[in-house]
Amino acid sequence: MAISVVMPALEMAQETGKLLAWRKKEGDSVAKGEPLLEIETDKAVVEIESPAGGILAGVKSHEGAVVPVGEIIAWIVAPGEQPPTSSAAASPSGRTKTEQPKISARGAASASSTAPSSINISPKARRLAKEHGLDITQIRGTGPEGSITTEDVLAAKESASSTPAADSKPVTTLPGGGAALSSIARLMAERTTKSWTTVPHFFVIREADSSALLDFQKKIKLQLQTAASASPTITDCLIGLVARTLERHPALNASWTGDNIRINPEINISLAIAVPDGVVASVIQKAHAASLAEIAAQRTALASRARSGKLAPADISGGTFTISNLGMLKVDAFTAIITPPQAAVLAVGAVSDRVVAVGGQPAVRPVMTLSLSSDHRVIDGARAAAFLNDLVEAIREPEKWLRL
């Protein structure tokens, strides 16, 4: 029986996906679970596995096509079988009534031959090589088991052009000095423009005395290092505190569905992570139920996969509230754009010493600025202020709210 291959939904508000590359050609044999194609959303490049074993047939979409979620793009058929002439109806979740395909991501296939589709290379490195017109069969991999990394691609570009490789933005210079955006940067521009122009943002800002938080982080860092666990950072502590505060303010952990408000039963914190060609939002799942050590372990693993271009669909899906922390870049304060259908995003600035009033007297304290961007269709000013006030109090008493 023919099995459909559909454009999957990897994000809550995803309507389309861009087909970057087929790893197999029409008529090729493919095994179940073998890398079949790469797709791109505004958050990541993801490698999709074949939902079944058989022959790739009836390919309807080609590289570069932007395809609606749930649309059938090809079929997996038995030898000698013909693909259906009409597409089965697809559900909004990106699965068809014919078969429910398994959607997952993994690293590139092992390099058992010199064919580009079988070379061990991360999706991000493959896309970067394509943007720069590099032949990946001529690039020597330095990653695990000889895999080609983004650094290998940039080194190959530098060698080929005899000019310094771009260290952060894979862009193409245009006549007149302009630059062409990478695919992810272009999609980020489109999605943030849509959010800014369609979501009624408003902002609430508070300063938080971070003395107790810094002391707590230093203490538990030593404890968990002794226990051979991941060392929690200030960001990890904030993720835990935000999740606990959201339990008391479920309206902030809600989504706008277009005609009503949905209160999300789980608190999944999206964390903005900088990567060479933009920013991805990786998700700390069930952060409200996780210990600080578990949050640190999740965050460390997500950051590693994000920067190597190996995020799985589960890594970028299901986020209900976003944190964007630019404190490590010495930014004092900023406001962030909401990621629909989420209702809010918290922007975190640097912790810096400031003169504040303590008991009516001037004193120097480490202070951070928190800026909450909210969707006014979901949240009013009073609820946003109450959430931020409780979060500031939690930062002042982290031991009361966080568990190791």
Coordinates of C-alpha atoms in Angstrom, one line a residue:
M1 CA 0.0 0.0 0.0
A2 CA 1.3 3.5 -0.9
I3 CA 2.4 5.6 2.1
S4 CA 2.2 9.4 1.8
V5 CA 5.0 11.8 2.6
V6 CA 3.6 15.1 3.8
M7 CA 5.0 18.5 4.8
P8 CA 5.1 18.1 8.6
A9 CA 4.1 20.7 11.2
L10 CA 7.1 21.2 13.5
E11 CA 5.9 24.4 15.3
M12 CA 2.6 25.5 16.9
A13 CA 1.9 28.3 14.4
Q14 CA 3.6 26.8 11.3
E15 CA 1.6 27.1 8.1
T16 CA 4.2 26.2 5.5
G17 CA 7.6 24.6 5.3
K18 CA 10.4 25.1 2.7
L19 CA 11.7 22.0 1.0
L20 CA 15.5 22.5 1.0
A21 CA 16.7 19.2 -0.5
W22 CA 15.6 15.6 -1.3
R23 CA 18.1 13.1 0.0
K24 CA 16.7 10.5 -2.6
K25 CA 15.7 10.9 -6.2
E26 CA 12.4 9.7 -7.6
G27 CA 12.7 5.9 -8.3
D28 CA 15.3 5.4 -5.6
S29 CA 14.9 2.7 -3.0
V30 CA 14.6 4.0 0.6
A31 CA 14.5 2.3 4.0
K32 CA 12.2 3.2 6.8
G33 CA 13.9 5.7 9.0
E34 CA 16.4 6.7 6.4
P35 CA 17.0 10.4 5.8
L36 CA 14.6 11.4 3.0
L37 CA 14.5 15.2 2.8
E38 CA 15.4 18.4 4.6
I39 CA 12.9 21.1 5.4
E40 CA 13.3 24.6 6.8
T41 CA 11.1 26.5 9.2
D42 CA 11.8 30.0 10.7
K43 CA 13.6 28.2 13.6
A44 CA 15.7 25.4 12.2
V45 CA 16.7 23.1 9.4
V46 CA 15.4 19.6 10.1
E47 CA 16.1 16.3 8.4
I48 CA 13.0 14.2 7.9
E49 CA 13.1 10.4 7.9
S50 CA 11.2 8.2 5.5
P51 CA 7.9 6.9 7.0
A52 CA 8.2 3.5 5.3
G53 CA 10.5 1.4 3.2
G54 CA 10.0 1.2 -0.5
I55 CA 10.4 3.3 -3.7
L56 CA 10.2 7.1 -3.7
A57 CA 7.6 8.0 -6.3
G58 CA 5.1 10.6 -7.3
V59 CA 7.3 13.5 -6.2
K60 CA 5.1 16.6 -6.3
S61 CA 7.3 19.3 -4.7
H62 CA 10.9 20.1 -5.6
E63 CA 13.8 21.9 -3.9
G64 CA 13.0 25.5 -3.0
A65 CA 9.3 24.9 -2.9
V66 CA 7.3 26.4 0.0
V67 CA 4.6 23.9 0.8
P68 CA 1.5 24.2 3.1
V69 CA 1.6 22.0 6.2
G70 CA -0.2 18.7 5.6
E71 CA 0.1 18.7 1.8
I72 CA 1.3 15.4 0.2
I73 CA 4.7 16.0 -1.5
A74 CA 5.5 12.4 -2.5
W75 CA 4.7 8.7 -2.0
I76 CA 6.6 5.6 -0.8
V77 CA 5.3 2.6 -2.9
A78 CA 6.2 -1.1 -3.2
P79 CA 8.3 -2.2 -6.3
G80 CA 6.1 -2.1 -9.3
E81 CA 3.3 -0.2 -7.6
Q82 CA 2.1 3.1 -9.0
P83 CA 1.5 6.1 -6.7
P84 CA -2.1 7.3 -6.2
T85 CA -3.3 9.8 -8.8
S86 CA -5.1 12.0 -6.3
S87 CA -3.9 13.1 -2.9
A88 CA -5.6 11.9 0.3
A89 CA -7.0 14.6 2.5
A90 CA -4.3 15.8 5.0
S91 CA -5.1 16.9 8.5
P92 CA -3.8 20.3 9.9
S93 CA -1.2 18.4 12.0
G94 CA 0.6 17.4 8.8
R95 CA -0.5 13.8 8.7
T96 CA -2.7 12.1 6.1
K97 CA -5.5 9.7 6.4
T98 CA -3.6 7.2 4.4
E99 CA -0.8 6.7 6.9
Q100 CA 0.7 8.4 9.9
P101 CA 4.3 9.0 9.0
K102 CA 7.0 9.0 11.6
I103 CA 8.7 12.4 11.7
S104 CA 12.0 12.7 13.4
A105 CA 15.4 14.3 12.9
R106 CA 18.9 12.8 13.1
G107 CA 22.3 13.4 11.8
A108 CA 23.3 12.9 8.2
A109 CA 23.6 9.4 6.8
S110 CA 27.0 7.7 7.2
A111 CA 29.4 8.3 4.3
S112 CA 29.3 4.9 2.6
S113 CA 29.9 6.5 -0.8
T114 CA 30.9 9.7 -2.4
A115 CA 27.4 10.7 -3.5
P116 CA 26.4 14.0 -1.9
S117 CA 23.3 12.5 -0.4
S118 CA 25.2 10.0 1.6
I119 CA 28.1 12.1 2.9
N120 CA 28.1 12.6 6.7
I121 CA 27.3 16.3 7.0
S122 CA 25.0 18.2 9.2
P123 CA 21.9 19.8 7.6
K124 CA 23.2 23.3 8.4
A125 CA 26.6 22.6 6.9
R126 CA 25.0 21.2 3.8
R127 CA 22.9 24.2 3.3
L128 CA 25.8 26.6 4.0
A129 CA 27.9 24.7 1.4
K130 CA 25.0 25.0 -1.1
E131 CA 24.7 28.8 -0.5
H132 CA 28.4 29.2 -1.2
G133 CA 28.5 26.9 -4.2
L134 CA 30.9 24.4 -2.6
D135 CA 31.2 20.7 -3.6
I136 CA 30.8 18.8 -0.3
T137 CA 32.5 15.8 -1.8
Q138 CA 35.7 17.9 -1.8
I139 CA 35.4 19.0 1.9
R140 CA 37.4 17.1 4.6
G141 CA 35.3 16.6 7.7
T142 CA 36.8 17.1 11.1
G143 CA 33.7 16.3 13.2
P144 CA 32.9 13.0 14.9
E145 CA 33.5 10.0 12.6
G146 CA 34.7 12.4 9.9
S147 CA 31.4 14.4 9.7
I148 CA 31.5 17.7 8.0
T149 CA 30.7 20.7 10.3
T150 CA 29.8 24.3 9.5
E151 CA 33.4 25.2 10.5
D152 CA 34.7 22.8 7.8
V153 CA 32.5 24.5 5.2
L154 CA 33.6 28.0 6.2
A155 CA 37.3 26.8 6.1
A156 CA 36.7 25.4 2.6
K157 CA 35.1 28.7 1.5
E158 CA 38.1 30.6 2.9
S159 CA 40.6 28.3 1.1
A160 CA 38.7 28.5 -2.2
S161 CA 38.4 32.3 -2.2
S162 CA 41.6 33.2 -0.4
T163 CA 39.7 35.6 1.7
P164 CA 38.6 35.4 5.4
A165 CA 35.5 33.2 5.9
A166 CA 32.4 34.9 7.2
D167 CA 32.3 34.2 10.9
S168 CA 28.6 34.8 11.6
K169 CA 26.5 35.7 8.6
P170 CA 26.4 33.5 5.5
V171 CA 25.3 36.2 3.1
T172 CA 25.9 36.9 -0.5
T173 CA 27.1 40.4 -1.6
L174 CA 25.0 42.0 -4.2
P175 CA 25.8 44.8 -6.7
G176 CA 25.8 48.2 -4.9
G177 CA 27.0 46.8 -1.6
G178 CA 23.8 45.1 -0.5
A179 CA 23.6 41.5 0.9
A180 CA 21.2 38.6 0.3
L181 CA 19.8 37.1 3.4
S182 CA 20.2 33.4 4.1
S183 CA 17.0 31.4 4.0
I184 CA 16.6 31.3 7.8
A185 CA 17.4 35.0 8.2
R186 CA 14.8 35.8 5.5
L187 CA 12.2 33.6 7.2
M188 CA 13.0 35.3 10.6
A189 CA 12.5 38.7 9.0
E190 CA 9.1 37.6 7.5
R191 CA 7.8 36.1 10.8
T192 CA 9.0 38.9 13.1
T193 CA 7.5 41.5 10.7
K194 CA 4.2 39.6 10.7
S195 CA 4.3 39.4 14.5
W196 CA 5.1 43.1 15.0
T197 CA 2.4 44.2 12.6
T198 CA -0.4 41.9 13.7
V199 CA 0.1 41.3 17.4
P200 CA -0.8 44.2 19.7
H201 CA 2.4 44.4 21.8
F202 CA 2.7 46.3 25.1
F203 CA 5.6 46.3 27.5
V204 CA 6.1 46.2 31.3
I205 CA 9.6 46.8 32.7
R206 CA 11.0 46.1 36.2
E207 CA 14.4 46.1 37.8
A208 CA 15.3 43.2 40.0
D209 CA 17.9 43.1 42.8
S210 CA 19.9 40.0 41.9
S211 CA 22.1 39.7 45.0
A212 CA 20.4 36.6 46.3
L213 CA 20.2 35.0 42.8
L214 CA 23.9 35.4 42.2
D215 CA 24.7 34.0 45.7
F216 CA 22.4 31.0 45.1
Q217 CA 23.8 30.3 41.6
K218 CA 27.4 30.3 43.0
K219 CA 26.4 27.9 45.9
I220 CA 24.5 25.4 43.8
K221 CA 27.2 25.5 41.1
L222 CA 29.7 24.2 43.6
Q223 CA 27.2 21.6 44.9
L224 CA 26.3 20.2 41.4
Q225 CA 29.9 20.3 40.2
T226 CA 30.7 18.0 43.1
A227 CA 27.9 15.7 42.0
A228 CA 29.3 15.7 38.4
S229 CA 26.1 17.3 37.0
A230 CA 25.8 20.2 34.5
S231 CA 26.6 23.5 36.2
P232 CA 23.5 25.7 36.3
T233 CA 23.9 29.2 34.9
I234 CA 21.9 32.4 35.8
T235 CA 19.8 31.6 32.6
D236 CA 19.0 28.2 34.0
C237 CA 17.9 29.7 37.3
L238 CA 15.7 32.2 35.4
I239 CA 14.1 29.5 33.4
G240 CA 13.2 27.7 36.6
L241 CA 11.9 30.9 38.3
V242 CA 9.9 31.9 35.3
A243 CA 8.3 28.5 35.1
R244 CA 7.3 28.5 38.8
T245 CA 5.9 32.0 38.4
L246 CA 3.9 31.0 35.3
E247 CA 2.2 28.3 37.5
R248 CA 0.7 31.2 39.5
H249 CA -0.1 33.2 36.4
P250 CA -1.5 30.8 33.8
A251 CA -2.8 33.7 31.6
L252 CA 0.8 34.4 30.7
N253 CA 1.2 30.7 29.6
A254 CA -1.6 31.0 27.0
S255 CA -1.9 31.1 23.2
W256 CA -4.0 33.2 20.9
T257 CA -5.8 30.9 18.5
G258 CA -7.4 33.5 16.3
D259 CA -10.8 33.7 17.9
N260 CA -10.1 32.6 21.5
I261 CA -7.5 32.1 24.2
R262 CA -6.1 28.6 25.0
I263 CA -4.5 28.1 28.4
N264 CA -1.6 25.6 27.9
P265 CA -1.5 22.7 30.4
E266 CA 2.3 22.4 30.3
I267 CA 4.9 25.1 30.7
N268 CA 7.5 24.7 28.0
I269 CA 10.0 27.5 28.0
S270 CA 11.5 28.6 24.6
L271 CA 15.0 29.9 24.9
A272 CA 16.4 32.1 22.2
I273 CA 19.9 30.7 21.2
A274 CA 22.2 32.5 18.8
V275 CA 23.5 30.5 15.9
P276 CA 25.7 31.5 12.9
D277 CA 22.8 32.5 10.6
G278 CA 20.3 33.8 13.1
V279 CA 18.5 32.8 16.3
V280 CA 16.6 29.6 17.1
A281 CA 14.1 29.0 19.9
S282 CA 14.9 25.7 21.6
V283 CA 12.3 24.4 24.1
I284 CA 12.9 23.3 27.7
Q285 CA 10.0 20.8 28.0
K286 CA 7.9 20.8 31.2
A287 CA 10.2 23.3 32.9
H288 CA 7.7 23.7 35.8
A289 CA 8.2 20.1 36.8
A290 CA 12.0 20.0 36.2
S291 CA 14.8 20.3 38.8
L292 CA 17.5 22.9 38.2
A293 CA 19.9 20.2 37.3
E294 CA 17.5 18.8 34.7
I295 CA 16.9 22.3 33.2
A296 CA 20.7 22.8 33.0
A297 CA 21.2 19.5 31.3
Q298 CA 18.3 20.2 28.8
R299 CA 19.6 23.7 28.0
T300 CA 23.2 22.5 27.5
A301 CA 22.2 19.7 25.1
L302 CA 19.8 22.0 23.1
A303 CA 22.5 24.7 22.7
S304 CA 25.0 22.1 21.4
R305 CA 22.5 20.7 18.9
A306 CA 21.4 24.1 17.8
R307 CA 24.9 25.3 17.0
S308 CA 25.7 22.1 15.2
G309 CA 22.5 22.2 13.1
K310 CA 21.1 19.0 14.5
L311 CA 18.0 20.1 16.3
A312 CA 15.2 17.5 16.3
P313 CA 11.5 18.5 15.7
A314 CA 10.8 18.0 19.4
D315 CA 13.6 20.5 20.2
I316 CA 11.8 23.4 18.6
S317 CA 8.1 22.5 19.1
G318 CA 5.6 23.1 21.9
G319 CA 7.0 26.3 23.4
T320 CA 4.5 28.3 25.5
F321 CA 6.6 31.2 26.8
T322 CA 9.9 32.6 25.5
I323 CA 13.0 34.0 27.3
S324 CA 15.6 36.0 25.4
N325 CA 18.7 36.8 27.5
L326 CA 21.3 39.2 26.1
G327 CA 22.9 39.8 29.5
M328 CA 26.0 37.9 28.5
L329 CA 26.5 40.4 25.7
K330 CA 26.5 43.3 28.1
V331 CA 23.1 44.6 27.0
D332 CA 21.5 46.6 29.8
A333 CA 17.9 46.4 28.6
F334 CA 15.8 45.7 25.5
T335 CA 12.4 44.6 24.4
A336 CA 11.6 41.5 22.4
I337 CA 9.1 40.5 19.7
I338 CA 6.5 37.9 20.6
T339 CA 6.5 34.5 18.8
P340 CA 2.9 33.7 17.9
P341 CA 0.8 32.0 19.1
Q342 CA 2.6 32.6 22.4
A343 CA 1.3 35.4 24.5
A344 CA 4.5 36.8 25.9
V345 CA 8.3 37.0 25.8
L346 CA 10.7 38.0 28.6
A347 CA 13.8 40.0 27.6
V348 CA 16.6 39.8 30.2
G349 CA 19.4 42.4 30.4
A350 CA 22.8 42.2 32.1
V351 CA 23.4 42.1 35.8
S352 CA 25.3 45.2 36.7
D353 CA 26.1 47.1 39.9
R354 CA 23.8 50.1 40.4
V355 CA 23.1 52.6 43.2
V356 CA 19.7 51.8 44.7
A357 CA 17.9 52.9 47.9
V358 CA 18.1 50.3 50.7
G359 CA 16.3 51.2 53.9
G360 CA 16.3 54.8 52.8
Q361 CA 20.0 54.9 52.2
P362 CA 22.1 54.6 49.0
A363 CA 23.7 51.2 48.4
V364 CA 25.3 49.4 45.5
R365 CA 23.5 46.2 44.4
P366 CA 23.7 43.9 41.4
V367 CA 20.5 44.7 39.4
M368 CA 19.0 43.2 36.2
T369 CA 16.3 44.8 34.0
L370 CA 13.4 42.6 32.9
S371 CA 11.2 43.6 30.0
L372 CA 8.0 41.7 29.4
S373 CA 6.4 42.0 26.0
S374 CA 2.7 40.9 26.0
D375 CA -0.1 40.3 23.5
H376 CA -2.9 42.6 24.6
R377 CA -5.5 40.3 23.1
V378 CA -4.6 37.7 25.7
I379 CA -3.1 39.7 28.6
D380 CA -4.0 43.1 30.1
G381 CA -1.6 45.4 31.9
A382 CA -2.6 44.4 35.4
R383 CA -2.0 40.7 34.8
A384 CA 1.4 41.4 33.1
A385 CA 2.4 43.7 36.0
A386 CA 1.3 41.0 38.6
F387 CA 3.4 38.4 36.9
L388 CA 6.5 40.5 36.7
N389 CA 6.1 41.6 40.3
D390 CA 6.0 38.0 41.4
L391 CA 9.0 37.1 39.3
V392 CA 11.0 39.9 40.8
E393 CA 10.1 38.6 44.3
A394 CA 11.1 35.1 43.2
I395 CA 14.5 36.4 42.0
R396 CA 15.0 37.9 45.5
E397 CA 14.2 34.6 47.1
P398 CA 15.4 31.8 44.7
E399 CA 16.0 29.2 47.4
K400 CA 12.2 29.3 48.1
W401 CA 11.3 28.4 44.6
L402 CA 14.0 26.3 43.0
R403 CA 15.0 22.8 43.7
L404 CA 18.2 21.0 42.8

